[in-house]
Tab-separated table of C-alpha atoms in Angstrom:
chain	number	residue	atom	x	y	z
A	1	MET	CA	-0.221	-0.069	0.097
A	2	ALA	CA	1.267	3.670	-1.196
A	3	SER	CA	2.044	5.310	2.303
A	4	LYS	CA	3.620	9.057	0.230
A	5	ARG	CA	1.062	11.021	-2.422
A	6	VAL	CA	2.681	13.103	-4.624
A	7	LEU	CA	0.875	15.456	-6.934
A	8	ILE	CA	2.776	16.692	-9.969
A	9	THR	CA	1.562	19.318	-11.695
A	10	GLY	CA	2.967	19.946	-15.464
A	11	SER	CA	2.578	16.171	-15.885
A	12	SER	CA	2.394	16.363	-19.758
A	13	GLY	CA	5.135	18.770	-19.516
A	14	LEU	CA	8.878	18.138	-20.536
A	15	LEU	CA	9.815	17.525	-16.914
A	16	GLY	CA	6.589	16.462	-15.926
A	17	ARG	CA	6.786	13.269	-18.245
A	18	ASP	CA	9.776	12.619	-16.179
A	19	CYS	CA	9.011	13.211	-12.687
A	20	LEU	CA	5.501	11.169	-13.175
A	21	LYS	CA	7.730	8.354	-14.588
A	22	ALA	CA	10.269	8.062	-11.589
A	23	PHE	CA	7.129	7.735	-9.268
A	24	LEU	CA	5.000	6.090	-10.624
A	25	GLN	CA	7.884	2.963	-11.020
A	26	ASP	CA	7.761	3.323	-6.779
A	27	PRO	CA	4.893	1.373	-5.206
A	28	GLU	CA	6.052	3.728	-1.780
A	29	TRP	CA	4.375	6.249	-3.771
A	30	ASP	CA	0.901	7.358	-4.647
A	31	THR	CA	1.280	9.483	-7.808
A	32	LEU	CA	-1.367	11.563	-9.528
A	33	GLY	CA	-0.287	13.977	-12.431
A	34	LEU	CA	-2.404	16.648	-13.286
A	35	ALA	CA	-2.314	18.368	-16.573
A	36	PHE	CA	-4.143	20.617	-19.206
A	37	SER	CA	-3.815	21.417	-22.602
A	38	ARG	CA	-2.381	17.790	-23.251
A	39	ALA	CA	-4.179	15.682	-20.854
A	40	GLY	CA	-4.765	12.150	-21.879
A	41	GLY	CA	-4.373	8.395	-20.427
A	42	ASN	CA	-4.057	8.499	-16.784
A	43	LEU	CA	-3.485	12.520	-16.261
A	44	LYS	CA	-5.846	14.953	-14.813
A	45	LYS	CA	-6.866	17.547	-16.566
A	46	VAL	CA	-6.781	20.636	-14.394
A	47	ASP	CA	-6.516	24.445	-15.538
A	48	LEU	CA	-4.289	25.420	-11.937
A	49	THR	CA	-5.513	28.918	-12.865
A	50	ASP	CA	-9.525	27.549	-12.263
A	51	SER	CA	-9.290	28.001	-8.182
A	52	GLN	CA	-12.180	25.731	-7.714
A	53	GLN	CA	-11.066	22.806	-10.045
A	54	LEU	CA	-7.821	23.337	-8.341
A	55	SER	CA	-9.040	23.251	-4.612
A	56	GLU	CA	-11.398	20.374	-5.442
A	57	THR	CA	-8.236	18.231	-6.829
A	58	VAL	CA	-6.213	19.064	-3.844
A	59	ARG	CA	-8.513	18.388	-1.294
A	60	ASP	CA	-9.889	14.708	-3.080
A	61	PHE	CA	-6.526	13.260	-3.175
A	62	LYS	CA	-4.829	15.053	0.329
A	63	PRO	CA	-0.995	14.572	-1.041
A	64	ALA	CA	1.678	15.103	0.913
A	65	VAL	CA	4.007	16.722	-1.299
A	66	ILE	CA	3.000	18.775	-4.530
A	67	LEU	CA	5.375	19.167	-6.850
A	68	HIS	CA	4.515	22.587	-9.134
A	69	SER	CA	6.575	21.518	-12.651
A	70	ALA	CA	3.724	23.617	-14.729
A	71	ALA	CA	5.524	26.860	-15.641
A	72	GLU	CA	5.817	29.190	-18.659
A	73	ARG	CA	9.593	28.904	-19.745
A	74	ARG	CA	10.288	30.445	-22.593
A	75	PRO	CA	11.747	33.811	-21.605
A	76	ASP	CA	10.881	35.631	-25.214
A	77	ILE	CA	6.896	34.973	-24.518
A	78	VAL	CA	7.007	35.848	-20.997
A	79	GLU	CA	8.351	39.505	-22.026
A	80	LYS	CA	5.598	39.462	-24.836
A	81	GLU	CA	2.586	37.786	-22.364
A	82	GLU	CA	3.649	38.955	-18.645
A	83	GLU	CA	-0.310	39.058	-16.763
A	84	LYS	CA	-0.845	35.349	-18.741
A	85	THR	CA	2.408	34.578	-17.260
A	86	ALA	CA	1.954	36.151	-13.735
A	87	LYS	CA	-1.053	33.973	-13.838
A	88	LEU	CA	0.743	30.298	-13.961
A	89	ASN	CA	4.074	31.254	-12.355
A	90	VAL	CA	2.657	33.166	-8.732
A	91	LYS	CA	-1.432	33.150	-8.708
A	92	SER	CA	-1.869	29.291	-9.137
A	93	THR	CA	1.885	28.874	-7.305
A	94	GLN	CA	-0.523	30.912	-4.355
A	95	LEU	CA	-3.082	29.025	-4.710
A	96	LEU	CA	-1.677	25.736	-4.085
A	97	CYS	CA	0.559	26.726	-1.048
A	98	ASP	CA	-2.452	27.590	0.366
A	99	LEU	CA	-3.553	24.165	-0.730
A	100	ALA	CA	-1.114	22.460	0.388
A	101	LYS	CA	-1.726	24.150	3.853
A	102	GLU	CA	-4.727	23.260	3.888
A	103	VAL	CA	-4.504	19.265	3.595
A	104	GLY	CA	-1.190	19.155	5.243
A	105	ALA	CA	1.327	18.869	2.351
A	106	TYR	CA	4.262	21.372	1.783
A	107	VAL	CA	4.831	22.350	-1.794
A	108	LEU	CA	8.133	21.651	-3.893
A	109	PHE	CA	7.993	24.272	-6.848
A	110	ILE	CA	10.697	24.046	-9.536
A	111	SER	CA	12.608	27.567	-10.086
A	112	THR	CA	15.494	28.231	-12.425
A	113	ASP	CA	18.450	29.534	-13.153
A	114	TYR	CA	17.501	32.579	-14.570
A	115	VAL	CA	16.977	34.480	-10.601
A	116	PHE	CA	19.747	34.770	-10.660
A	117	ASP	CA	22.423	37.819	-12.752
A	118	GLY	CA	25.261	35.415	-14.080
A	119	THR	CA	27.933	37.440	-12.757
A	120	SER	CA	28.907	35.956	-9.373
A	121	PRO	CA	28.864	31.515	-10.268
A	122	PRO	CA	28.956	29.522	-9.380
A	123	TYR	CA	25.428	30.146	-6.759
A	124	GLN	CA	24.914	28.710	-3.187
A	125	PRO	CA	20.626	28.010	-2.690
A	126	SER	CA	20.832	31.102	-0.034
A	127	ALA	CA	22.747	33.524	-2.958
A	128	THR	CA	20.172	36.246	-3.427
A	129	PRO	CA	18.233	36.287	-6.649
A	130	ASN	CA	18.658	39.518	-9.308
A	131	PRO	CA	17.144	38.315	-12.266
A	132	LEU	CA	17.745	39.880	-15.722
A	133	ASN	CA	14.467	39.682	-17.497
A	134	LYS	CA	10.872	39.257	-17.364
A	135	TYR	CA	11.246	35.342	-16.608
A	136	GLY	CA	13.167	35.488	-13.800
A	137	LEU	CA	10.990	38.050	-12.205
A	138	SER	CA	8.567	35.789	-12.643
A	139	LYS	CA	10.447	32.901	-10.958
A	140	ALA	CA	11.872	34.671	-7.968
A	141	GLU	CA	7.654	36.016	-7.492
A	142	GLY	CA	6.940	32.680	-7.449
A	143	GLU	CA	9.888	31.320	-4.721
A	144	ARG	CA	8.586	34.070	-2.670
A	145	VAL	CA	5.099	33.200	-2.549
A	146	VAL	CA	6.554	29.520	-2.036
A	147	SER	CA	8.703	30.847	0.839
A	148	GLN	CA	6.579	32.643	2.757
A	149	ALA	CA	3.686	30.913	2.320
A	150	SER	CA	5.110	27.966	4.510
A	151	SER	CA	9.030	27.366	5.926
A	152	GLU	CA	8.021	23.461	5.251
A	153	ASN	CA	8.267	24.230	1.455
A	154	VAL	CA	11.219	23.725	-0.581
A	155	VAL	CA	12.251	25.773	-4.063
A	156	LEU	CA	14.236	23.150	-6.301
A	157	ARG	CA	16.467	25.754	-8.809
A	158	VAL	CA	17.309	24.251	-12.100
A	159	PRO	CA	18.345	25.076	-15.338
A	160	ILE	CA	18.301	24.595	-19.193
A	161	LEU	CA	16.220	21.299	-19.776
A	162	PHE	CA	15.619	18.881	-22.300
A	163	GLY	CA	14.719	15.276	-22.331
A	164	VAL	CA	12.347	13.005	-25.032
A	165	VAL	CA	10.813	15.925	-26.835
A	166	GLU	CA	6.993	15.046	-28.426
A	167	LYS	CA	8.171	18.019	-30.717
A	168	LEU	CA	11.904	20.112	-31.115
A	169	ASP	CA	10.770	22.836	-29.319
A	170	GLU	CA	9.532	21.148	-25.925
A	171	SER	CA	13.279	22.239	-24.862
A	172	ALA	CA	15.458	25.452	-25.783
A	173	VAL	CA	18.135	22.622	-26.450
A	174	THR	CA	16.312	20.339	-28.634
A	175	VAL	CA	15.386	23.433	-30.808
A	176	LEU	CA	18.748	23.966	-31.936
A	177	PHE	CA	18.663	20.828	-33.957
A	178	SER	CA	15.967	21.642	-36.470
A	179	LYS	CA	19.024	24.019	-37.439
A	180	VAL	CA	21.558	21.335	-37.026
A	181	LYS	CA	19.970	19.021	-39.491
A	182	ASP	CA	19.400	21.207	-42.213
A	183	ALA	CA	22.920	21.637	-44.083
A	184	SER	CA	21.891	23.433	-46.777
A	185	LYS	CA	22.160	26.856	-45.035
A	186	PRO	CA	24.547	28.423	-42.336
A	187	ALA	CA	23.111	28.357	-38.300
A	188	GLU	CA	24.120	30.961	-36.203
A	189	MET	CA	24.714	29.701	-32.249
A	190	ASN	CA	24.989	32.307	-29.358
A	191	HIS	CA	28.695	31.172	-28.425
A	192	PHE	CA	28.649	33.797	-26.086
A	193	GLU	CA	25.979	32.625	-22.248
A	194	ARG	CA	27.340	29.864	-20.199
A	195	ARG	CA	24.734	27.453	-20.228
A	196	TYR	CA	24.528	23.588	-18.074
A	197	PRO	CA	22.084	21.581	-19.869
A	198	THR	CA	20.841	19.018	-17.748
A	199	SER	CA	18.508	15.852	-18.807
A	200	CYS	CA	15.201	15.981	-17.616
A	201	ALA	CA	15.696	12.007	-16.330
A	202	ASP	CA	18.924	12.656	-14.222
A	203	LEU	CA	16.791	15.640	-12.417
A	204	ALA	CA	13.720	13.570	-12.253
A	205	LYS	CA	15.686	10.885	-10.094
A	206	ALA	CA	17.049	14.078	-7.872
A	207	ILE	CA	13.170	15.207	-7.318
A	208	LYS	CA	12.700	11.931	-6.134
A	209	VAL	CA	15.728	11.567	-3.989
A	210	LEU	CA	14.947	15.045	-2.593
A	211	ALA	CA	11.146	13.686	-2.070
A	212	ASP	CA	12.269	10.686	0.069
A	213	ASN	CA	14.598	11.934	1.873
A	214	ARG	CA	12.301	14.549	3.170
A	215	SER	CA	9.335	12.016	3.686
A	216	LYS	CA	11.552	10.625	6.310
A	217	ASN	CA	13.730	14.446	7.927
A	218	PRO	CA	11.286	16.765	7.912
A	219	ASP	CA	14.092	19.480	8.134
A	220	LEU	CA	14.990	19.092	3.975
A	221	THR	CA	13.686	22.281	3.647
A	222	GLY	CA	14.060	25.311	1.978
A	223	PHE	CA	16.095	25.892	-1.096
A	224	PHE	CA	18.109	23.270	-3.517
A	225	HIS	CA	20.059	23.231	-6.777
A	226	TRP	CA	20.513	20.570	-9.454
A	227	SER	CA	22.298	21.106	-12.520
A	228	GLY	CA	24.194	19.324	-15.616
A	229	THR	CA	27.929	20.027	-14.653
A	230	GLU	CA	28.934	20.439	-18.404
A	231	MET	CA	29.278	24.145	-19.332
A	232	MET	CA	28.095	24.705	-22.955
A	233	THR	CA	27.068	27.597	-25.440
A	234	LYS	CA	24.510	26.898	-27.624
A	235	TYR	CA	27.184	26.618	-30.152
A	236	ASP	CA	28.893	24.046	-28.282
A	237	MET	CA	25.246	22.051	-27.644
A	238	ALA	CA	24.868	22.241	-31.788
A	239	VAL	CA	28.018	20.679	-32.677
A	240	ALA	CA	27.519	18.076	-30.021
A	241	MET	CA	24.221	17.185	-31.514
A	242	ALA	CA	25.395	17.428	-34.822
A	243	GLU	CA	28.631	15.092	-34.707
A	244	VAL	CA	26.663	12.208	-32.435
A	245	PHE	CA	24.882	12.193	-35.663
A	246	GLY	CA	27.122	12.018	-37.777
A	247	LEU	CA	25.886	14.937	-40.053
A	248	PRO	CA	27.529	18.057	-40.933
A	249	THR	CA	29.307	20.625	-38.390
A	250	SER	CA	30.654	23.363	-41.323
A	251	HIS	CA	27.528	25.184	-41.803
A	252	ILE	CA	26.884	25.845	-38.098
A	253	VAL	CA	28.632	28.868	-37.029
A	254	ALA	CA	29.400	30.871	-33.465
A	255	ASP	CA	27.928	34.152	-32.718
A	256	THR	CA	30.088	35.634	-30.068
A	257	LYS	CA	27.733	38.065	-29.337
A	258	PRO	CA	25.460	38.240	-26.098
A	259	ALA	CA	21.851	36.737	-27.642
A	260	SER	CA	19.098	38.844	-28.095
A	261	GLY	CA	15.802	38.968	-27.134
A	262	ALA	CA	14.843	38.709	-23.452
A	263	PRO	CA	18.462	39.257	-21.312
A	264	ARG	CA	20.178	36.568	-20.583
A	265	PRO	CA	22.189	35.389	-17.904
A	266	PHE	CA	26.248	35.387	-18.907
A	267	ASP	CA	26.718	32.401	-16.219
A	268	CYS	CA	24.170	30.958	-13.731
A	269	HIS	CA	26.433	28.004	-12.853
A	270	LEU	CA	24.247	26.119	-9.713
A	271	ASP	CA	25.984	24.859	-6.829
A	272	SER	CA	24.096	21.317	-6.581
A	273	SER	CA	25.836	19.916	-3.448
A	274	ARG	CA	23.029	20.150	-0.597
A	275	LEU	CA	21.563	17.900	-2.869
A	276	GLU	CA	24.535	15.431	-4.139
A	277	GLN	CA	24.881	14.797	-0.209
A	278	LEU	CA	21.490	13.401	-0.139
A	279	GLY	CA	22.443	10.780	-2.761
A	280	ALA	CA	21.879	12.467	-6.079
A	281	THR	CA	24.382	12.208	-8.028
A	282	GLU	CA	23.281	10.571	-11.185
A	283	ARG	CA	24.397	12.657	-14.506
A	284	THR	CA	23.889	11.136	-18.469
A	285	PRO	CA	26.973	12.503	-19.860
A	286	PHE	CA	25.421	15.227	-22.546
A	287	ARG	CA	25.449	13.633	-26.212
A	288	THR	CA	24.475	9.854	-24.585
A	289	ALA	CA	21.451	12.070	-22.906
A	290	VAL	CA	20.767	14.470	-25.961
A	291	LYS	CA	21.533	11.386	-28.707
A	292	ASP	CA	18.108	9.565	-26.901
A	293	ALA	CA	16.326	12.988	-26.643
A	294	LEU	CA	16.014	13.378	-29.946
A	295	LYS	CA	15.614	10.148	-31.252
A	296	ASN	CA	12.276	10.691	-32.505
A	297	CYS	CA	13.246	14.012	-34.542
A	298	LEU	CA	15.821	12.781	-37.206
């Protein structure tokens, strides 16, 4: 009989799918995945901005932990759709925190390295946020909501993510592959900002390590970081993707200027040691993981 219950928001999303899989594989956990636009199968369709629908779901399931992975994560979209983003990234987070308190759960909020300005890495979990763009601002606001709602809650900051995608634009890593594949024209790739691409499958295992430890030790609260350890620019990622599939690389051009669009931090490397000490140490090499991620997109 499952003694622990986890409710996962954004379960049809890139990270949510891997989190759902990680928890469903363990019979000790009773797992409910929520989704909206891509609900189906064993996912429950819930609009996180509909307080009545969300309240009924949480009160009915009575989770011990609410893993909140649903968010608008595309910085250039966030710049344009501030109000819509605030609804999902902040207001629904507040509501989940209120409901968690009501049913005796804690919230595990997935945040981002973009809450930092990228000027003084590596960042400890205790570092003070200073976001450069509206996406970072909205997630920093979500962090504030989560922290103020209850000292029991957890914030986990993560960097640029990738995993097995349904379509290339699901991840800011895999989206590069459409230009990599087309050798007929030059593909300019940013070779300025330093990123630490992180596999969602690895991250989901780290999240489960955190939740398992927390069920035994209620003192595991506050801020955590988890990140891949390979520093790469988008240019480096693009070249690696081409090479693992034996594709040409001569058309991939390094653009050494800062990225256009929403301002991006230069280097937000996250210090993951607090979570590593709990046993979350599994990291798949980028080339291995990205080859697997793109297997449906050749």
